[in-house]
JSON list of C-alpha atoms in Angstrom, two decimals:
[
{"chain": "A", "resi": 147, "resn": "ASP", "atom": "CA", "xyz": [-98.79, -108.77, 40.80]},
{"chain": "A", "resi": 148, "resn": "SER", "atom": "CA", "xyz": [-102.22, -107.01, 40.12]},
{"chain": "A", "resi": 149, "resn": "GLY", "atom": "CA", "xyz": [-104.15, -110.27, 39.94]},
{"chain": "A", "resi": 150, "resn": "VAL", "atom": "CA", "xyz": [-105.01, -109.74, 36.31]},
{"chain": "A", "resi": 151, "resn": "THR", "atom": "CA", "xyz": [-103.03, -112.06, 34.13]},
{"chain": "A", "resi": 152, "resn": "GLN", "atom": "CA", "xyz": [-102.16, -111.62, 30.50]},
{"chain": "A", "resi": 153, "resn": "THR", "atom": "CA", "xyz": [-100.46, -114.06, 28.20]},
{"chain": "A", "resi": 154, "resn": "PRO", "atom": "CA", "xyz": [-98.25, -114.03, 26.29]},
{"chain": "A", "resi": 155, "resn": "LYS", "atom": "CA", "xyz": [-96.09, -111.07, 27.42]},
{"chain": "A", "resi": 156, "resn": "HIS", "atom": "CA", "xyz": [-94.62, -110.57, 24.09]},
{"chain": "A", "resi": 157, "resn": "LEU", "atom": "CA", "xyz": [-95.61, -111.66, 20.64]},
{"chain": "A", "resi": 158, "resn": "ILE", "atom": "CA", "xyz": [-93.78, -111.22, 17.30]},
{"chain": "A", "resi": 159, "resn": "THR", "atom": "CA", "xyz": [-95.71, -112.19, 14.20]},
{"chain": "A", "resi": 160, "resn": "ALA", "atom": "CA", "xyz": [-95.85, -111.34, 10.44]},
{"chain": "A", "resi": 161, "resn": "THR", "atom": "CA", "xyz": [-98.35, -109.24, 8.45]},
{"chain": "A", "resi": 162, "resn": "GLY", "atom": "CA", "xyz": [-101.53, -111.00, 7.60]},
{"chain": "A", "resi": 163, "resn": "GLN", "atom": "CA", "xyz": [-101.36, -113.45, 10.42]},
{"chain": "A", "resi": 164, "resn": "ARG", "atom": "CA", "xyz": [-103.83, -114.04, 13.27]},
{"chain": "A", "resi": 165, "resn": "VAL", "atom": "CA", "xyz": [-103.04, -114.01, 16.99]},
{"chain": "A", "resi": 166, "resn": "THR", "atom": "CA", "xyz": [-104.97, -114.55, 20.17]},
{"chain": "A", "resi": 167, "resn": "LEU", "atom": "CA", "xyz": [-104.22, -112.74, 23.42]},
{"chain": "A", "resi": 168, "resn": "ARG", "atom": "CA", "xyz": [-105.50, -114.13, 26.65]},
{"chain": "A", "resi": 169, "resn": "CYS", "atom": "CA", "xyz": [-106.66, -112.37, 29.89]},
{"chain": "A", "resi": 170, "resn": "SER", "atom": "CA", "xyz": [-107.59, -113.93, 33.25]},
{"chain": "A", "resi": 171, "resn": "PRO", "atom": "CA", "xyz": [-109.26, -111.35, 35.38]},
{"chain": "A", "resi": 172, "resn": "ARG", "atom": "CA", "xyz": [-108.92, -111.09, 39.16]},
{"chain": "A", "resi": 173, "resn": "SER", "atom": "CA", "xyz": [-110.81, -113.61, 41.13]},
{"chain": "A", "resi": 174, "resn": "GLY", "atom": "CA", "xyz": [-114.30, -112.46, 41.56]},
{"chain": "A", "resi": 175, "resn": "ASP", "atom": "CA", "xyz": [-114.28, -109.73, 38.84]},
{"chain": "A", "resi": 176, "resn": "LEU", "atom": "CA", "xyz": [-117.04, -110.14, 36.12]},
{"chain": "A", "resi": 177, "resn": "SER", "atom": "CA", "xyz": [-116.01, -107.34, 33.84]},
{"chain": "A", "resi": 178, "resn": "VAL", "atom": "CA", "xyz": [-113.13, -107.41, 31.46]},
{"chain": "A", "resi": 179, "resn": "TYR", "atom": "CA", "xyz": [-111.94, -104.55, 29.34]},
{"chain": "A", "resi": 180, "resn": "TRP", "atom": "CA", "xyz": [-109.45, -104.49, 26.51]},
{"chain": "A", "resi": 181, "resn": "TYR", "atom": "CA", "xyz": [-107.29, -101.47, 25.67]},
{"chain": "A", "resi": 182, "resn": "GLN", "atom": "CA", "xyz": [-104.68, -100.82, 22.89]},
{"chain": "A", "resi": 183, "resn": "GLN", "atom": "CA", "xyz": [-101.75, -98.51, 23.69]},
{"chain": "A", "resi": 184, "resn": "SER", "atom": "CA", "xyz": [-99.71, -97.24, 20.79]},
{"chain": "A", "resi": 185, "resn": "LEU", "atom": "CA", "xyz": [-97.21, -94.30, 20.87]},
{"chain": "A", "resi": 186, "resn": "ASP", "atom": "CA", "xyz": [-99.39, -92.09, 18.60]},
{"chain": "A", "resi": 187, "resn": "GLN", "atom": "CA", "xyz": [-102.93, -92.90, 19.93]},
{"chain": "A", "resi": 188, "resn": "GLY", "atom": "CA", "xyz": [-102.25, -93.42, 23.46]},
{"chain": "A", "resi": 189, "resn": "LEU", "atom": "CA", "xyz": [-104.51, -95.77, 25.46]},
{"chain": "A", "resi": 190, "resn": "GLN", "atom": "CA", "xyz": [-107.67, -96.62, 23.53]},
{"chain": "A", "resi": 191, "resn": "PHE", "atom": "CA", "xyz": [-110.62, -98.54, 24.70]},
{"chain": "A", "resi": 192, "resn": "LEU", "atom": "CA", "xyz": [-111.56, -101.56, 22.47]},
{"chain": "A", "resi": 193, "resn": "ILE", "atom": "CA", "xyz": [-114.23, -103.68, 24.08]},
{"chain": "A", "resi": 194, "resn": "GLN", "atom": "CA", "xyz": [-115.77, -104.69, 27.32]},
{"chain": "A", "resi": 195, "resn": "TYR", "atom": "CA", "xyz": [-117.29, -107.93, 28.53]},
{"chain": "A", "resi": 196, "resn": "TYR", "atom": "CA", "xyz": [-119.48, -108.50, 31.51]},
{"chain": "A", "resi": 197, "resn": "ASN", "atom": "CA", "xyz": [-120.14, -112.04, 32.65]},
{"chain": "A", "resi": 198, "resn": "GLY", "atom": "CA", "xyz": [-119.87, -113.43, 29.28]},
{"chain": "A", "resi": 199, "resn": "GLU", "atom": "CA", "xyz": [-121.80, -110.77, 27.35]},
{"chain": "A", "resi": 200, "resn": "GLU", "atom": "CA", "xyz": [-120.50, -107.89, 25.29]},
{"chain": "A", "resi": 201, "resn": "ARG", "atom": "CA", "xyz": [-121.20, -104.72, 27.28]},
{"chain": "A", "resi": 202, "resn": "ALA", "atom": "CA", "xyz": [-119.57, -101.78, 25.38]},
{"chain": "A", "resi": 203, "resn": "LYS", "atom": "CA", "xyz": [-117.54, -101.40, 22.26]},
{"chain": "A", "resi": 204, "resn": "GLY", "atom": "CA", "xyz": [-114.99, -98.70, 21.59]},
{"chain": "A", "resi": 205, "resn": "ASN", "atom": "CA", "xyz": [-112.50, -98.26, 18.72]},
{"chain": "A", "resi": 206, "resn": "ILE", "atom": "CA", "xyz": [-112.25, -101.83, 17.81]},
{"chain": "A", "resi": 207, "resn": "LEU", "atom": "CA", "xyz": [-111.50, -102.82, 14.23]},
{"chain": "A", "resi": 208, "resn": "GLU", "atom": "CA", "xyz": [-113.65, -105.19, 12.41]},
{"chain": "A", "resi": 209, "resn": "ARG", "atom": "CA", "xyz": [-110.54, -107.43, 12.12]},
{"chain": "A", "resi": 210, "resn": "PHE", "atom": "CA", "xyz": [-110.43, -107.74, 15.85]},
{"chain": "A", "resi": 211, "resn": "SER", "atom": "CA", "xyz": [-112.86, -109.68, 17.97]},
{"chain": "A", "resi": 212, "resn": "ALA", "atom": "CA", "xyz": [-113.06, -110.75, 21.58]},
{"chain": "A", "resi": 213, "resn": "GLN", "atom": "CA", "xyz": [-115.05, -113.11, 23.80]},
{"chain": "A", "resi": 214, "resn": "GLN", "atom": "CA", "xyz": [-115.35, -113.99, 27.44]},
{"chain": "A", "resi": 215, "resn": "PHE", "atom": "CA", "xyz": [-115.67, -117.58, 28.50]},
{"chain": "A", "resi": 216, "resn": "PRO", "atom": "CA", "xyz": [-117.83, -119.18, 31.34]},
{"chain": "A", "resi": 217, "resn": "ASP", "atom": "CA", "xyz": [-114.77, -119.19, 33.57]},
{"chain": "A", "resi": 218, "resn": "LEU", "atom": "CA", "xyz": [-114.62, -115.40, 33.01]},
{"chain": "A", "resi": 219, "resn": "HIS", "atom": "CA", "xyz": [-111.24, -115.48, 31.09]},
{"chain": "A", "resi": 220, "resn": "SER", "atom": "CA", "xyz": [-111.31, -113.47, 27.85]},
{"chain": "A", "resi": 221, "resn": "GLU", "atom": "CA", "xyz": [-109.47, -113.70, 24.56]},
{"chain": "A", "resi": 222, "resn": "LEU", "atom": "CA", "xyz": [-108.79, -110.95, 22.07]},
{"chain": "A", "resi": 223, "resn": "ASN", "atom": "CA", "xyz": [-108.47, -112.22, 18.52]},
{"chain": "A", "resi": 224, "resn": "LEU", "atom": "CA", "xyz": [-106.58, -110.06, 16.04]},
{"chain": "A", "resi": 225, "resn": "SER", "atom": "CA", "xyz": [-106.57, -111.03, 12.37]},
{"chain": "A", "resi": 226, "resn": "SER", "atom": "CA", "xyz": [-105.05, -110.02, 9.03]},
{"chain": "A", "resi": 227, "resn": "LEU", "atom": "CA", "xyz": [-102.51, -107.97, 11.07]},
{"chain": "A", "resi": 228, "resn": "GLU", "atom": "CA", "xyz": [-100.98, -104.94, 9.78]},
{"chain": "A", "resi": 229, "resn": "LEU", "atom": "CA", "xyz": [-97.78, -103.10, 10.82]},
{"chain": "A", "resi": 230, "resn": "GLY", "atom": "CA", "xyz": [-99.97, -100.47, 12.48]},
{"chain": "A", "resi": 231, "resn": "ASP", "atom": "CA", "xyz": [-101.43, -103.05, 14.92]},
{"chain": "A", "resi": 232, "resn": "SER", "atom": "CA", "xyz": [-98.05, -103.26, 16.64]},
{"chain": "A", "resi": 233, "resn": "ALA", "atom": "CA", "xyz": [-98.91, -101.98, 20.19]},
{"chain": "A", "resi": 234, "resn": "LEU", "atom": "CA", "xyz": [-99.33, -102.87, 23.85]},
{"chain": "A", "resi": 235, "resn": "TYR", "atom": "CA", "xyz": [-102.57, -104.58, 24.49]},
{"chain": "A", "resi": 236, "resn": "PHE", "atom": "CA", "xyz": [-103.90, -104.36, 27.95]},
{"chain": "A", "resi": 237, "resn": "CYS", "atom": "CA", "xyz": [-106.63, -106.21, 29.74]},
{"chain": "A", "resi": 238, "resn": "ALA", "atom": "CA", "xyz": [-108.25, -104.79, 32.91]},
{"chain": "A", "resi": 239, "resn": "SER", "atom": "CA", "xyz": [-110.92, -106.33, 35.18]},
{"chain": "A", "resi": 240, "resn": "SER", "atom": "CA", "xyz": [-113.31, -105.08, 37.83]},
{"chain": "A", "resi": 241, "resn": "GLU", "atom": "CA", "xyz": [-116.08, -106.40, 39.89]},
{"chain": "A", "resi": 242, "resn": "GLU", "atom": "CA", "xyz": [-118.30, -103.73, 38.53]},
{"chain": "A", "resi": 243, "resn": "GLY", "atom": "CA", "xyz": [-117.62, -100.16, 39.18]},
{"chain": "A", "resi": 244, "resn": "TYR", "atom": "CA", "xyz": [-115.52, -97.21, 38.40]},
{"chain": "A", "resi": 245, "resn": "GLY", "atom": "CA", "xyz": [-112.01, -98.17, 39.09]},
{"chain": "A", "resi": 246, "resn": "TYR", "atom": "CA", "xyz": [-110.30, -101.27, 37.75]},
{"chain": "A", "resi": 247, "resn": "THR", "atom": "CA", "xyz": [-107.08, -103.15, 37.73]},
{"chain": "A", "resi": 248, "resn": "PHE", "atom": "CA", "xyz": [-104.85, -103.51, 34.60]},
{"chain": "A", "resi": 249, "resn": "GLY", "atom": "CA", "xyz": [-102.80, -106.57, 33.66]},
{"chain": "A", "resi": 250, "resn": "SER", "atom": "CA", "xyz": [-99.16, -106.12, 32.69]},
{"chain": "A", "resi": 251, "resn": "GLY", "atom": "CA", "xyz": [-100.01, -106.27, 28.95]},
{"chain": "A", "resi": 252, "resn": "THR", "atom": "CA", "xyz": [-99.07, -108.13, 25.73]},
{"chain": "A", "resi": 253, "resn": "ARG", "atom": "CA", "xyz": [-96.56, -106.35, 23.55]},
{"chain": "A", "resi": 254, "resn": "LEU", "atom": "CA", "xyz": [-97.47, -107.24, 19.99]},
{"chain": "A", "resi": 255, "resn": "THR", "atom": "CA", "xyz": [-95.04, -106.59, 17.22]},
{"chain": "A", "resi": 256, "resn": "VAL", "atom": "CA", "xyz": [-96.10, -107.09, 13.66]},
{"chain": "A", "resi": 257, "resn": "VAL", "atom": "CA", "xyz": [-93.11, -107.38, 11.14]},
{"chain": "B", "resi": 24, "resn": "GLU", "atom": "CA", "xyz": [-116.93, -85.38, 20.63]},
{"chain": "B", "resi": 25, "resn": "ASP", "atom": "CA", "xyz": [-115.76, -86.46, 24.07]},
{"chain": "B", "resi": 26, "resn": "LYS", "atom": "CA", "xyz": [-112.14, -85.75, 24.76]},
{"chain": "B", "resi": 27, "resn": "VAL", "atom": "CA", "xyz": [-109.46, -85.57, 27.48]},
{"chain": "B", "resi": 28, "resn": "VAL", "atom": "CA", "xyz": [-106.63, -83.18, 27.13]},
{"chain": "B", "resi": 29, "resn": "GLN", "atom": "CA", "xyz": [-103.59, -83.36, 29.38]},
{"chain": "B", "resi": 30, "resn": "SER", "atom": "CA", "xyz": [-100.81, -80.72, 29.77]},
{"chain": "B", "resi": 31, "resn": "PRO", "atom": "CA", "xyz": [-97.99, -80.52, 29.68]},
{"chain": "B", "resi": 32, "resn": "LEU", "atom": "CA", "xyz": [-97.08, -83.44, 27.49]},
{"chain": "B", "resi": 33, "resn": "SER", "atom": "CA", "xyz": [-93.65, -83.85, 29.23]},
{"chain": "B", "resi": 34, "resn": "LEU", "atom": "CA", "xyz": [-91.98, -82.35, 32.09]},
{"chain": "B", "resi": 35, "resn": "VAL", "atom": "CA", "xyz": [-88.45, -82.46, 33.64]},
{"chain": "B", "resi": 36, "resn": "VAL", "atom": "CA", "xyz": [-87.98, -81.39, 37.20]},
{"chain": "B", "resi": 37, "resn": "HIS", "atom": "CA", "xyz": [-85.31, -81.91, 39.95]},
{"chain": "B", "resi": 38, "resn": "GLU", "atom": "CA", "xyz": [-85.90, -83.94, 43.01]},
{"chain": "B", "resi": 39, "resn": "GLY", "atom": "CA", "xyz": [-87.67, -81.95, 45.64]},
{"chain": "B", "resi": 40, "resn": "ASP", "atom": "CA", "xyz": [-89.73, -79.80, 43.28]},
{"chain": "B", "resi": 41, "resn": "THR", "atom": "CA", "xyz": [-93.44, -79.56, 43.25]},
{"chain": "B", "resi": 42, "resn": "VAL", "atom": "CA", "xyz": [-95.31, -80.39, 40.09]},
{"chain": "B", "resi": 43, "resn": "THR", "atom": "CA", "xyz": [-98.77, -79.78, 38.86]},
{"chain": "B", "resi": 44, "resn": "LEU", "atom": "CA", "xyz": [-100.20, -81.77, 36.08]},
{"chain": "B", "resi": 45, "resn": "ASN", "atom": "CA", "xyz": [-103.43, -80.67, 34.29]},
{"chain": "B", "resi": 46, "resn": "CYS", "atom": "CA", "xyz": [-106.38, -82.48, 32.72]},
{"chain": "B", "resi": 47, "resn": "SER", "atom": "CA", "xyz": [-109.28, -80.84, 31.06]},
{"chain": "B", "resi": 48, "resn": "TYR", "atom": "CA", "xyz": [-112.16, -82.81, 29.61]},
{"chain": "B", "resi": 49, "resn": "GLU", "atom": "CA", "xyz": [-115.30, -82.59, 27.60]},
{"chain": "B", "resi": 50, "resn": "VAL", "atom": "CA", "xyz": [-117.69, -85.36, 28.06]},
{"chain": "B", "resi": 51, "resn": "THR", "atom": "CA", "xyz": [-121.37, -85.82, 28.25]},
{"chain": "B", "resi": 52, "resn": "ASN", "atom": "CA", "xyz": [-122.89, -87.38, 31.29]},
{"chain": "B", "resi": 53, "resn": "PHE", "atom": "CA", "xyz": [-119.80, -86.97, 33.44]},
{"chain": "B", "resi": 54, "resn": "ARG", "atom": "CA", "xyz": [-119.49, -89.60, 36.15]},
{"chain": "B", "resi": 55, "resn": "SER", "atom": "CA", "xyz": [-115.98, -89.46, 37.37]},
{"chain": "B", "resi": 56, "resn": "LEU", "atom": "CA", "xyz": [-112.40, -88.59, 36.54]},
{"chain": "B", "resi": 57, "resn": "LEU", "atom": "CA", "xyz": [-109.54, -90.91, 37.24]},
{"chain": "B", "resi": 58, "resn": "TRP", "atom": "CA", "xyz": [-105.77, -90.62, 37.53]},
{"chain": "B", "resi": 59, "resn": "TYR", "atom": "CA", "xyz": [-103.38, -93.42, 36.74]},
{"chain": "B", "resi": 60, "resn": "LYS", "atom": "CA", "xyz": [-99.59, -93.71, 36.96]},
{"chain": "B", "resi": 61, "resn": "GLN", "atom": "CA", "xyz": [-97.81, -95.70, 34.33]},
{"chain": "B", "resi": 62, "resn": "GLU", "atom": "CA", "xyz": [-94.24, -96.72, 34.84]},
{"chain": "B", "resi": 63, "resn": "LYS", "atom": "CA", "xyz": [-92.88, -99.62, 32.66]},
{"chain": "B", "resi": 64, "resn": "LYS", "atom": "CA", "xyz": [-95.95, -101.47, 32.02]},
{"chain": "B", "resi": 65, "resn": "ALA", "atom": "CA", "xyz": [-99.49, -101.40, 33.52]},
{"chain": "B", "resi": 66, "resn": "PRO", "atom": "CA", "xyz": [-101.24, -98.25, 34.61]},
{"chain": "B", "resi": 67, "resn": "THR", "atom": "CA", "xyz": [-101.76, -98.27, 38.39]},
{"chain": "B", "resi": 68, "resn": "PHE", "atom": "CA", "xyz": [-104.71, -96.43, 39.88]},
{"chain": "B", "resi": 69, "resn": "LEU", "atom": "CA", "xyz": [-104.14, -93.21, 41.86]},
{"chain": "B", "resi": 70, "resn": "PHE", "atom": "CA", "xyz": [-107.34, -91.38, 42.47]},
{"chain": "B", "resi": 71, "resn": "MET", "atom": "CA", "xyz": [-110.92, -91.23, 41.42]},
{"chain": "B", "resi": 72, "resn": "LEU", "atom": "CA", "xyz": [-112.75, -87.94, 41.74]},
{"chain": "B", "resi": 73, "resn": "THR", "atom": "CA", "xyz": [-116.53, -87.48, 41.43]},
{"chain": "B", "resi": 74, "resn": "SER", "atom": "CA", "xyz": [-117.30, -84.33, 43.40]},
{"chain": "B", "resi": 75, "resn": "SER", "atom": "CA", "xyz": [-116.04, -80.94, 42.65]},
{"chain": "B", "resi": 76, "resn": "GLY", "atom": "CA", "xyz": [-113.76, -79.20, 45.04]},
{"chain": "B", "resi": 77, "resn": "ILE", "atom": "CA", "xyz": [-112.96, -82.12, 47.20]},
{"chain": "B", "resi": 78, "resn": "GLU", "atom": "CA", "xyz": [-109.30, -82.85, 47.36]},
{"chain": "B", "resi": 79, "resn": "LYS", "atom": "CA", "xyz": [-108.05, -86.49, 47.34]},
{"chain": "B", "resi": 80, "resn": "LYS", "atom": "CA", "xyz": [-104.67, -87.04, 48.94]},
{"chain": "B", "resi": 81, "resn": "SER", "atom": "CA", "xyz": [-102.28, -89.92, 49.25]},
{"chain": "B", "resi": 82, "resn": "GLY", "atom": "CA", "xyz": [-98.92, -89.14, 50.69]},
{"chain": "B", "resi": 83, "resn": "ARG", "atom": "CA", "xyz": [-97.20, -86.50, 48.47]},
{"chain": "B", "resi": 84, "resn": "LEU", "atom": "CA", "xyz": [-99.85, -86.78, 45.73]},
{"chain": "B", "resi": 85, "resn": "SER", "atom": "CA", "xyz": [-103.11, -84.96, 45.69]},
{"chain": "B", "resi": 86, "resn": "SER", "atom": "CA", "xyz": [-105.72, -84.27, 43.25]},
{"chain": "B", "resi": 87, "resn": "ILE", "atom": "CA", "xyz": [-108.83, -81.97, 42.82]},
{"chain": "B", "resi": 88, "resn": "LEU", "atom": "CA", "xyz": [-111.67, -81.68, 40.37]},
{"chain": "B", "resi": 89, "resn": "ASP", "atom": "CA", "xyz": [-113.43, -78.56, 39.14]},
{"chain": "B", "resi": 90, "resn": "LYS", "atom": "CA", "xyz": [-116.78, -79.70, 37.43]},
{"chain": "B", "resi": 91, "resn": "LYS", "atom": "CA", "xyz": [-117.67, -76.21, 36.55]},
{"chain": "B", "resi": 92, "resn": "GLU", "atom": "CA", "xyz": [-114.49, -75.43, 34.65]},
{"chain": "B", "resi": 93, "resn": "LEU", "atom": "CA", "xyz": [-114.20, -79.11, 33.51]},
{"chain": "B", "resi": 94, "resn": "PHE", "atom": "CA", "xyz": [-110.53, -79.83, 34.62]},
{"chain": "B", "resi": 95, "resn": "SER", "atom": "CA", "xyz": [-108.60, -81.62, 37.27]},
{"chain": "B", "resi": 96, "resn": "ILE", "atom": "CA", "xyz": [-105.03, -81.08, 38.57]},
{"chain": "B", "resi": 97, "resn": "LEU", "atom": "CA", "xyz": [-102.67, -83.68, 40.03]},
{"chain": "B", "resi": 98, "resn": "ASN", "atom": "CA", "xyz": [-100.07, -82.25, 42.37]},
{"chain": "B", "resi": 99, "resn": "ILE", "atom": "CA", "xyz": [-96.91, -83.99, 43.50]},
{"chain": "B", "resi": 100, "resn": "THR", "atom": "CA", "xyz": [-94.89, -82.42, 46.19]},
{"chain": "B", "resi": 101, "resn": "ALA", "atom": "CA", "xyz": [-91.29, -83.06, 47.15]},
{"chain": "B", "resi": 102, "resn": "THR", "atom": "CA", "xyz": [-90.83, -85.13, 44.07]},
{"chain": "B", "resi": 103, "resn": "GLN", "atom": "CA", "xyz": [-88.55, -88.20, 44.03]},
{"chain": "B", "resi": 104, "resn": "THR", "atom": "CA", "xyz": [-86.85, -89.99, 41.15]},
{"chain": "B", "resi": 105, "resn": "GLY", "atom": "CA", "xyz": [-89.45, -92.83, 41.69]},
{"chain": "B", "resi": 106, "resn": "ASP", "atom": "CA", "xyz": [-92.16, -90.40, 40.68]},
{"chain": "B", "resi": 107, "resn": "SER", "atom": "CA", "xyz": [-90.89, -90.64, 37.18]},
{"chain": "B", "resi": 108, "resn": "ALA", "atom": "CA", "xyz": [-93.54, -92.04, 35.08]},
{"chain": "B", "resi": 109, "resn": "VAL", "atom": "CA", "xyz": [-96.44, -91.17, 32.65]},
{"chain": "B", "resi": 110, "resn": "TYR", "atom": "CA", "xyz": [-99.45, -89.85, 34.48]},
{"chain": "B", "resi": 111, "resn": "LEU", "atom": "CA", "xyz": [-102.71, -90.52, 32.80]},
{"chain": "B", "resi": 112, "resn": "CYS", "atom": "CA", "xyz": [-106.10, -88.93, 33.27]},
{"chain": "B", "resi": 113, "resn": "ALA", "atom": "CA", "xyz": [-109.35, -90.58, 32.17]},
{"chain": "B", "resi": 114, "resn": "VAL", "atom": "CA", "xyz": [-113.03, -90.07, 32.20]},
{"chain": "B", "resi": 115, "resn": "HIS", "atom": "CA", "xyz": [-115.79, -92.51, 31.78]},
{"chain": "B", "resi": 116, "resn": "TYR", "atom": "CA", "xyz": [-117.42, -92.90, 28.27]},
{"chain": "B", "resi": 117, "resn": "PRO", "atom": "CA", "xyz": [-121.12, -92.11, 28.43]},
{"chain": "B", "resi": 118, "resn": "ASN", "atom": "CA", "xyz": [-123.31, -95.15, 28.08]},
{"chain": "B", "resi": 119, "resn": "SER", "atom": "CA", "xyz": [-120.31, -97.57, 27.85]},
{"chain": "B", "resi": 120, "resn": "GLY", "atom": "CA", "xyz": [-120.32, -99.32, 31.00]},
{"chain": "B", "resi": 121, "resn": "TYR", "atom": "CA", "xyz": [-117.25, -98.18, 32.78]},
{"chain": "B", "resi": 122, "resn": "ALA", "atom": "CA", "xyz": [-114.95, -97.82, 29.72]},
{"chain": "B", "resi": 123, "resn": "LEU", "atom": "CA", "xyz": [-112.42, -95.11, 30.10]},
{"chain": "B", "resi": 124, "resn": "ASN", "atom": "CA", "xyz": [-111.49, -92.38, 27.73]},
{"chain": "B", "resi": 125, "resn": "PHE", "atom": "CA", "xyz": [-107.76, -91.64, 28.38]},
{"chain": "B", "resi": 126, "resn": "GLY", "atom": "CA", "xyz": [-105.86, -88.49, 27.67]},
{"chain": "B", "resi": 127, "resn": "LYS", "atom": "CA", "xyz": [-102.43, -88.88, 26.04]},
{"chain": "B", "resi": 128, "resn": "GLY", "atom": "CA", "xyz": [-100.71, -88.53, 29.41]},
{"chain": "B", "resi": 129, "resn": "THR", "atom": "CA", "xyz": [-97.88, -86.31, 30.89]},
{"chain": "B", "resi": 130, "resn": "SER", "atom": "CA", "xyz": [-94.45, -87.88, 30.98]},
{"chain": "B", "resi": 131, "resn": "LEU", "atom": "CA", "xyz": [-92.70, -86.71, 34.14]},
{"chain": "B", "resi": 132, "resn": "LEU", "atom": "CA", "xyz": [-89.02, -87.15, 34.55]},
{"chain": "B", "resi": 133, "resn": "VAL", "atom": "CA", "xyz": [-87.52, -86.37, 38.05]},
{"chain": "B", "resi": 134, "resn": "THR", "atom": "CA", "xyz": [-83.69, -85.94, 37.94]},
{"chain": "B", "resi": 135, "resn": "PRO", "atom": "CA", "xyz": [-81.49, -86.28, 40.92]}
]
């Protein structure tokens, strides 16, 4: 157990729907990062939050959004889902610094 | 454009072999290069390299960075079937906190 908790582990939903992925960082970590991993694109950075504030943005679609709450857990919201959004979504956390710990991921399947 | 390129994309070796995985990068404002191992799910951290020419070692795994030539290698000696995994190399995006730009990975299969 890495200490980073992601729920749910698996999610199957239809095109056009909206889903929310949840991440609880390791105790004491202020930063949360979201990544998407697909077969063709590899592991891609989406967005980072630090202590409730957006810190950096990567290749995140406008249909996707995230937030970090006062208790430091984070949610990634994916809307108007398309087949191509099917992927593994990872959350990672760090206190602040170079190396961080990944959660076990949420596998999203859009049908 | 910042990029990380890993080679080979896949590799099959026999137990006991030594393997070398390659990672080349182009990134502005380089800070560090990281190696991760990904088995079934989450990537797990192996090494972080910031200084050129200094080898990091952990058991049978070692890694070194060449900042002049912009590449790193990950060596695994006396491979075991448990080393079968995807090995990911990443560098930090410039001006993006500590977000990582990952390569596509090298898929290593160690056969008995």
